[in-house]
Amino acid sequence: MSYKELAKNLIDQIPDSKMYYIVAYLQGAAIPEEIPNMETLEALEEVEEMIRTGSGQHFQGTAEDFTDMLLSEA
């Protein structure tokens, strides 16, 4: 028996009062995985290049310090 057949058989055993949870879970599982767009792929390649070559800008500090730095540059 396939997993799909097993799932269909189990659904018949679930009371209507719990079907809301099952349907919500199935809807989430049925959403196709997102494929990154070209801009995202290029950004990932850039990061991989920076890691490989040790280039790029590195920040040491807290998230608050980083936010302050970004805001001061605006």
mmCIF file of N, CA and C in Angstrom:
data_model
loop_
_atom_site.group_PDB
_atom_site.id
_atom_site.type_symbol
_atom_site.label_atom_id
_atom_site.label_comp_id
_atom_site.label_asym_id
_atom_site.label_seq_id
_atom_site.Cartn_x
_atom_site.Cartn_y
_atom_site.Cartn_z
ATOM 1 N N MET A 1 0.850 -1.168 0.000
ATOM 2 C CA MET A 1 0.000 0.000 0.000
ATOM 3 C C MET A 1 0.906 1.244 0.000
ATOM 4 N N SER A 2 0.587 2.203 -0.867
ATOM 5 C CA SER A 2 1.376 3.431 -0.935
ATOM 6 C C SER A 2 1.024 4.348 0.245
ATOM 7 N N TYR A 3 1.888 5.336 0.478
ATOM 8 C CA TYR A 3 1.614 6.297 1.549
ATOM 9 C C TYR A 3 0.336 7.079 1.267
ATOM 10 N N LYS A 4 0.078 7.366 0.003
ATOM 11 C CA LYS A 4 -1.129 8.102 -0.359
ATOM 12 C C LYS A 4 -2.374 7.269 -0.035
ATOM 13 N N GLU A 5 -2.323 5.979 -0.349
ATOM 14 C CA GLU A 5 -3.457 5.097 -0.028
ATOM 15 C C GLU A 5 -3.638 4.974 1.478
ATOM 16 N N LEU A 6 -2.540 4.866 2.205
ATOM 17 C CA LEU A 6 -2.603 4.784 3.652
ATOM 18 C C LEU A 6 -3.222 6.049 4.233
ATOM 19 N N ALA A 7 -2.804 7.196 3.736
ATOM 20 C CA ALA A 7 -3.347 8.475 4.217
ATOM 21 C C ALA A 7 -4.843 8.560 3.958
ATOM 22 N N LYS A 8 -5.269 8.140 2.794
ATOM 23 C CA LYS A 8 -6.704 8.173 2.471
ATOM 24 C C LYS A 8 -7.493 7.262 3.410
ATOM 25 N N ASN A 9 -6.938 6.097 3.715
ATOM 26 C CA ASN A 9 -7.618 5.186 4.644
ATOM 27 C C ASN A 9 -7.681 5.772 6.054
ATOM 28 N N LEU A 10 -6.610 6.408 6.479
ATOM 29 C CA LEU A 10 -6.598 7.007 7.815
ATOM 30 C C LEU A 10 -7.571 8.174 7.923
ATOM 31 N N ILE A 11 -7.695 8.951 6.859
ATOM 32 C CA ILE A 11 -8.624 10.087 6.872
ATOM 33 C C ILE A 11 -10.043 9.605 7.154
ATOM 34 N N ASP A 12 -10.401 8.466 6.622
ATOM 35 C CA ASP A 12 -11.747 7.927 6.871
ATOM 36 C C ASP A 12 -11.968 7.604 8.345
ATOM 37 N N GLN A 13 -10.893 7.420 9.106
ATOM 38 C CA GLN A 13 -11.017 7.074 10.523
ATOM 39 C C GLN A 13 -11.000 8.291 11.442
ATOM 40 N N ILE A 14 -10.720 9.458 10.893
ATOM 41 C CA ILE A 14 -10.608 10.671 11.708
ATOM 42 C C ILE A 14 -11.985 11.306 11.861
ATOM 43 N N PRO A 15 -12.364 11.639 13.099
ATOM 44 C CA PRO A 15 -13.680 12.266 13.300
ATOM 45 C C PRO A 15 -13.715 13.673 12.687
ATOM 46 N N ASP A 16 -14.910 14.087 12.261
ATOM 47 C CA ASP A 16 -15.075 15.407 11.645
ATOM 48 C C ASP A 16 -14.561 16.528 12.541
ATOM 49 N N SER A 17 -14.638 16.357 13.844
ATOM 50 C CA SER A 17 -14.209 17.410 14.765
ATOM 51 C C SER A 17 -12.707 17.680 14.684
ATOM 52 N N LYS A 18 -11.929 16.746 14.134
ATOM 53 C CA LYS A 18 -10.478 16.915 14.008
ATOM 54 C C LYS A 18 -10.029 17.161 12.571
ATOM 55 N N MET A 19 -10.950 17.141 11.637
ATOM 56 C CA MET A 19 -10.581 17.282 10.232
ATOM 57 C C MET A 19 -10.004 18.660 9.908
ATOM 58 N N TYR A 20 -10.401 19.688 10.667
ATOM 59 C CA TYR A 20 -9.854 21.026 10.432
ATOM 60 C C TYR A 20 -8.335 20.983 10.505
ATOM 61 N N TYR A 21 -7.792 20.310 11.506
ATOM 62 C CA TYR A 21 -6.343 20.238 11.689
ATOM 63 C C TYR A 21 -5.673 19.461 10.561
ATOM 64 N N ILE A 22 -6.316 18.414 10.137
ATOM 65 C CA ILE A 22 -5.763 17.583 9.066
ATOM 66 C C ILE A 22 -5.740 18.362 7.752
ATOM 67 N N VAL A 23 -6.839 19.057 7.471
ATOM 68 C CA VAL A 23 -6.920 19.833 6.228
ATOM 69 C C VAL A 23 -5.875 20.949 6.234
ATOM 70 N N ALA A 24 -5.725 21.634 7.357
ATOM 71 C CA ALA A 24 -4.729 22.705 7.445
ATOM 72 C C ALA A 24 -3.328 22.154 7.203
ATOM 73 N N TYR A 25 -3.023 21.011 7.784
ATOM 74 C CA TYR A 25 -1.711 20.396 7.590
ATOM 75 C C TYR A 25 -1.505 19.994 6.123
ATOM 76 N N LEU A 26 -2.517 19.387 5.538
ATOM 77 C CA LEU A 26 -2.410 18.959 4.140
ATOM 78 C C LEU A 26 -2.245 20.148 3.199
ATOM 79 N N GLN A 27 -2.931 21.238 3.493
ATOM 80 C CA GLN A 27 -2.780 22.427 2.661
ATOM 81 C C GLN A 27 -1.341 22.935 2.718
ATOM 82 N N GLY A 28 -0.760 22.931 3.907
ATOM 83 C CA GLY A 28 0.626 23.360 4.034
ATOM 84 C C GLY A 28 1.576 22.440 3.301
ATOM 85 N N ALA A 29 1.329 21.155 3.369
ATOM 86 C CA ALA A 29 2.193 20.180 2.704
ATOM 87 C C ALA A 29 2.045 20.230 1.187
ATOM 88 N N ALA A 30 0.892 20.696 0.706
ATOM 89 C CA ALA A 30 0.635 20.715 -0.727
ATOM 90 C C ALA A 30 1.237 21.929 -1.429
ATOM 91 N N ILE A 31 1.720 22.908 -0.668
ATOM 92 C CA ILE A 31 2.307 24.103 -1.268
ATOM 93 C C ILE A 31 3.660 23.725 -1.864
ATOM 94 N N PRO A 32 3.849 24.020 -3.134
ATOM 95 C CA PRO A 32 5.152 23.671 -3.737
ATOM 96 C C PRO A 32 6.267 24.505 -3.125
ATOM 97 N N GLU A 33 7.459 23.926 -3.080
ATOM 98 C CA GLU A 33 8.609 24.640 -2.561
ATOM 99 C C GLU A 33 8.930 25.797 -3.501
ATOM 100 N N GLU A 34 9.304 26.932 -2.917
ATOM 101 C CA GLU A 34 9.625 28.094 -3.727
ATOM 102 C C GLU A 34 10.981 27.922 -4.394
ATOM 103 N N ILE A 35 11.047 28.344 -5.620
ATOM 104 C CA ILE A 35 12.293 28.318 -6.363
ATOM 105 C C ILE A 35 12.860 29.733 -6.303
ATOM 106 N N PRO A 36 14.092 29.896 -5.845
ATOM 107 C CA PRO A 36 14.651 31.246 -5.729
ATOM 108 C C PRO A 36 14.727 31.941 -7.088
ATOM 109 N N ASN A 37 14.459 33.245 -7.093
ATOM 110 C CA ASN A 37 14.556 33.999 -8.337
ATOM 111 C C ASN A 37 16.020 34.300 -8.654
ATOM 112 N N MET A 38 16.255 34.905 -9.798
ATOM 113 C CA MET A 38 17.619 35.141 -10.268
ATOM 114 C C MET A 38 18.387 36.057 -9.315
ATOM 115 N N GLU A 39 17.731 37.084 -8.787
ATOM 116 C CA GLU A 39 18.394 38.020 -7.872
ATOM 117 C C GLU A 39 18.877 37.292 -6.611
ATOM 118 N N THR A 40 18.048 36.394 -6.089
ATOM 119 C CA THR A 40 18.433 35.634 -4.903
ATOM 120 C C THR A 40 19.597 34.706 -5.215
ATOM 121 N N LEU A 41 19.547 34.037 -6.356
ATOM 122 C CA LEU A 41 20.638 33.137 -6.745
ATOM 123 C C LEU A 41 21.956 33.902 -6.897
ATOM 124 N N GLU A 42 21.889 35.111 -7.483
ATOM 125 C CA GLU A 42 23.099 35.917 -7.639
ATOM 126 C C GLU A 42 23.646 36.352 -6.277
ATOM 127 N N ALA A 43 22.743 36.708 -5.345
ATOM 128 C CA ALA A 43 23.182 37.103 -4.004
ATOM 129 C C ALA A 43 23.849 35.936 -3.290
ATOM 130 N N LEU A 44 23.301 34.741 -3.439
ATOM 131 C CA LEU A 44 23.897 33.554 -2.810
ATOM 132 C C LEU A 44 25.275 33.268 -3.396
ATOM 133 N N GLU A 45 25.407 33.431 -4.707
ATOM 134 C CA GLU A 45 26.709 33.228 -5.344
ATOM 135 C C GLU A 45 27.726 34.243 -4.826
ATOM 136 N N GLU A 46 27.261 35.483 -4.646
ATOM 137 C CA GLU A 46 28.149 36.529 -4.136
ATOM 138 C C GLU A 46 28.645 36.195 -2.726
ATOM 139 N N VAL A 47 27.754 35.714 -1.887
ATOM 140 C CA VAL A 47 28.134 35.345 -0.518
ATOM 141 C C VAL A 47 29.110 34.166 -0.539
ATOM 142 N N GLU A 48 28.844 33.178 -1.371
ATOM 143 C CA GLU A 48 29.753 32.031 -1.469
ATOM 144 C C GLU A 48 31.144 32.473 -1.931
ATOM 145 N N GLU A 49 31.185 33.420 -2.859
ATOM 146 C CA GLU A 49 32.467 33.957 -3.330
ATOM 147 C C GLU A 49 33.191 34.687 -2.201
ATOM 148 N N MET A 50 32.463 35.470 -1.412
ATOM 149 C CA MET A 50 33.057 36.194 -0.291
ATOM 150 C C MET A 50 33.611 35.227 0.751
ATOM 151 N N ILE A 51 32.896 34.151 1.004
ATOM 152 C CA ILE A 51 33.363 33.147 1.969
ATOM 153 C C ILE A 51 34.624 32.463 1.438
ATOM 154 N N ARG A 52 34.586 32.091 0.154
ATOM 155 C CA ARG A 52 35.706 31.373 -0.438
ATOM 156 C C ARG A 52 36.978 32.224 -0.470
ATOM 157 N N THR A 53 36.832 33.513 -0.774
ATOM 158 C CA THR A 53 38.002 34.372 -0.935
ATOM 159 C C THR A 53 38.345 35.171 0.322
ATOM 160 N N GLY A 54 37.444 35.158 1.309
ATOM 161 C CA GLY A 54 37.686 35.928 2.522
ATOM 162 C C GLY A 54 37.515 37.423 2.307
ATOM 163 N N SER A 55 36.826 37.790 1.250
ATOM 164 C CA SER A 55 36.611 39.209 0.947
ATOM 165 C C SER A 55 35.275 39.663 1.534
ATOM 166 N N GLY A 56 34.967 40.893 1.284
ATOM 167 C CA GLY A 56 33.706 41.422 1.784
ATOM 168 C C GLY A 56 33.885 42.131 3.111
ATOM 169 N N GLN A 57 32.818 42.735 3.562
ATOM 170 C CA GLN A 57 32.862 43.499 4.801
ATOM 171 C C GLN A 57 32.362 42.614 5.939
ATOM 172 N N HIS A 58 33.095 42.595 7.029
ATOM 173 C CA HIS A 58 32.721 41.800 8.190
ATOM 174 C C HIS A 58 32.362 42.738 9.328
ATOM 175 N N PHE A 59 31.334 42.407 10.081
ATOM 176 C CA PHE A 59 30.895 43.245 11.196
ATOM 177 C C PHE A 59 31.021 42.470 12.491
ATOM 178 N N GLN A 60 31.591 43.108 13.480
ATOM 179 C CA GLN A 60 31.688 42.510 14.813
ATOM 180 C C GLN A 60 30.922 43.418 15.762
ATOM 181 N N GLY A 61 29.982 42.884 16.475
ATOM 182 C CA GLY A 61 29.204 43.673 17.426
ATOM 183 C C GLY A 61 27.814 43.101 17.587
ATOM 184 N N THR A 62 26.996 43.841 18.274
ATOM 185 C CA THR A 62 25.634 43.389 18.534
ATOM 186 C C THR A 62 24.716 43.767 17.381
ATOM 187 N N ALA A 63 23.527 43.187 17.364
ATOM 188 C CA ALA A 63 22.528 43.542 16.361
ATOM 189 C C ALA A 63 22.151 45.013 16.489
ATOM 190 N N GLU A 64 22.109 45.506 17.719
ATOM 191 C CA GLU A 64 21.795 46.918 17.946
ATOM 192 C C GLU A 64 22.879 47.813 17.342
ATOM 193 N N ASP A 65 24.135 47.434 17.534
ATOM 194 C CA ASP A 65 25.241 48.196 16.945
ATOM 195 C C ASP A 65 25.155 48.199 15.415
ATOM 196 N N PHE A 66 24.816 47.044 14.863
ATOM 197 C CA PHE A 66 24.699 46.917 13.399
ATOM 198 C C PHE A 66 23.577 47.810 12.888
ATOM 199 N N THR A 67 22.433 47.790 13.577
ATOM 200 C CA THR A 67 21.293 48.623 13.184
ATOM 201 C C THR A 67 21.669 50.100 13.255
ATOM 202 N N ASP A 68 22.340 50.495 14.340
ATOM 203 C CA ASP A 68 22.776 51.887 14.475
ATOM 204 C C ASP A 68 23.704 52.290 13.321
ATOM 205 N N MET A 69 24.610 51.387 12.937
ATOM 206 C CA MET A 69 25.521 51.666 11.843
ATOM 207 C C MET A 69 24.743 51.868 10.534
ATOM 208 N N LEU A 70 23.792 50.986 10.267
ATOM 209 C CA LEU A 70 23.003 51.104 9.042
ATOM 210 C C LEU A 70 22.211 52.402 9.005
ATOM 211 N N LEU A 71 21.607 52.751 10.138
ATOM 212 C CA LEU A 71 20.797 53.969 10.205
ATOM 213 C C LEU A 71 21.660 55.231 10.064
ATOM 214 N N SER A 72 22.880 55.186 10.541
ATOM 215 C CA SER A 72 23.754 56.358 10.443
ATOM 216 C C SER A 72 24.232 56.568 9.020
ATOM 217 N N GLU A 73 24.238 55.500 8.213
ATOM 218 C CA GLU A 73 24.665 55.606 6.828
ATOM 219 C C GLU A 73 23.564 56.123 5.922
ATOM 220 N N ALA A 74 22.338 56.107 6.387
ATOM 221 C CA ALA A 74 21.203 56.492 5.540
ATOM 222 C C ALA A 74 21.136 57.964 5.273
#
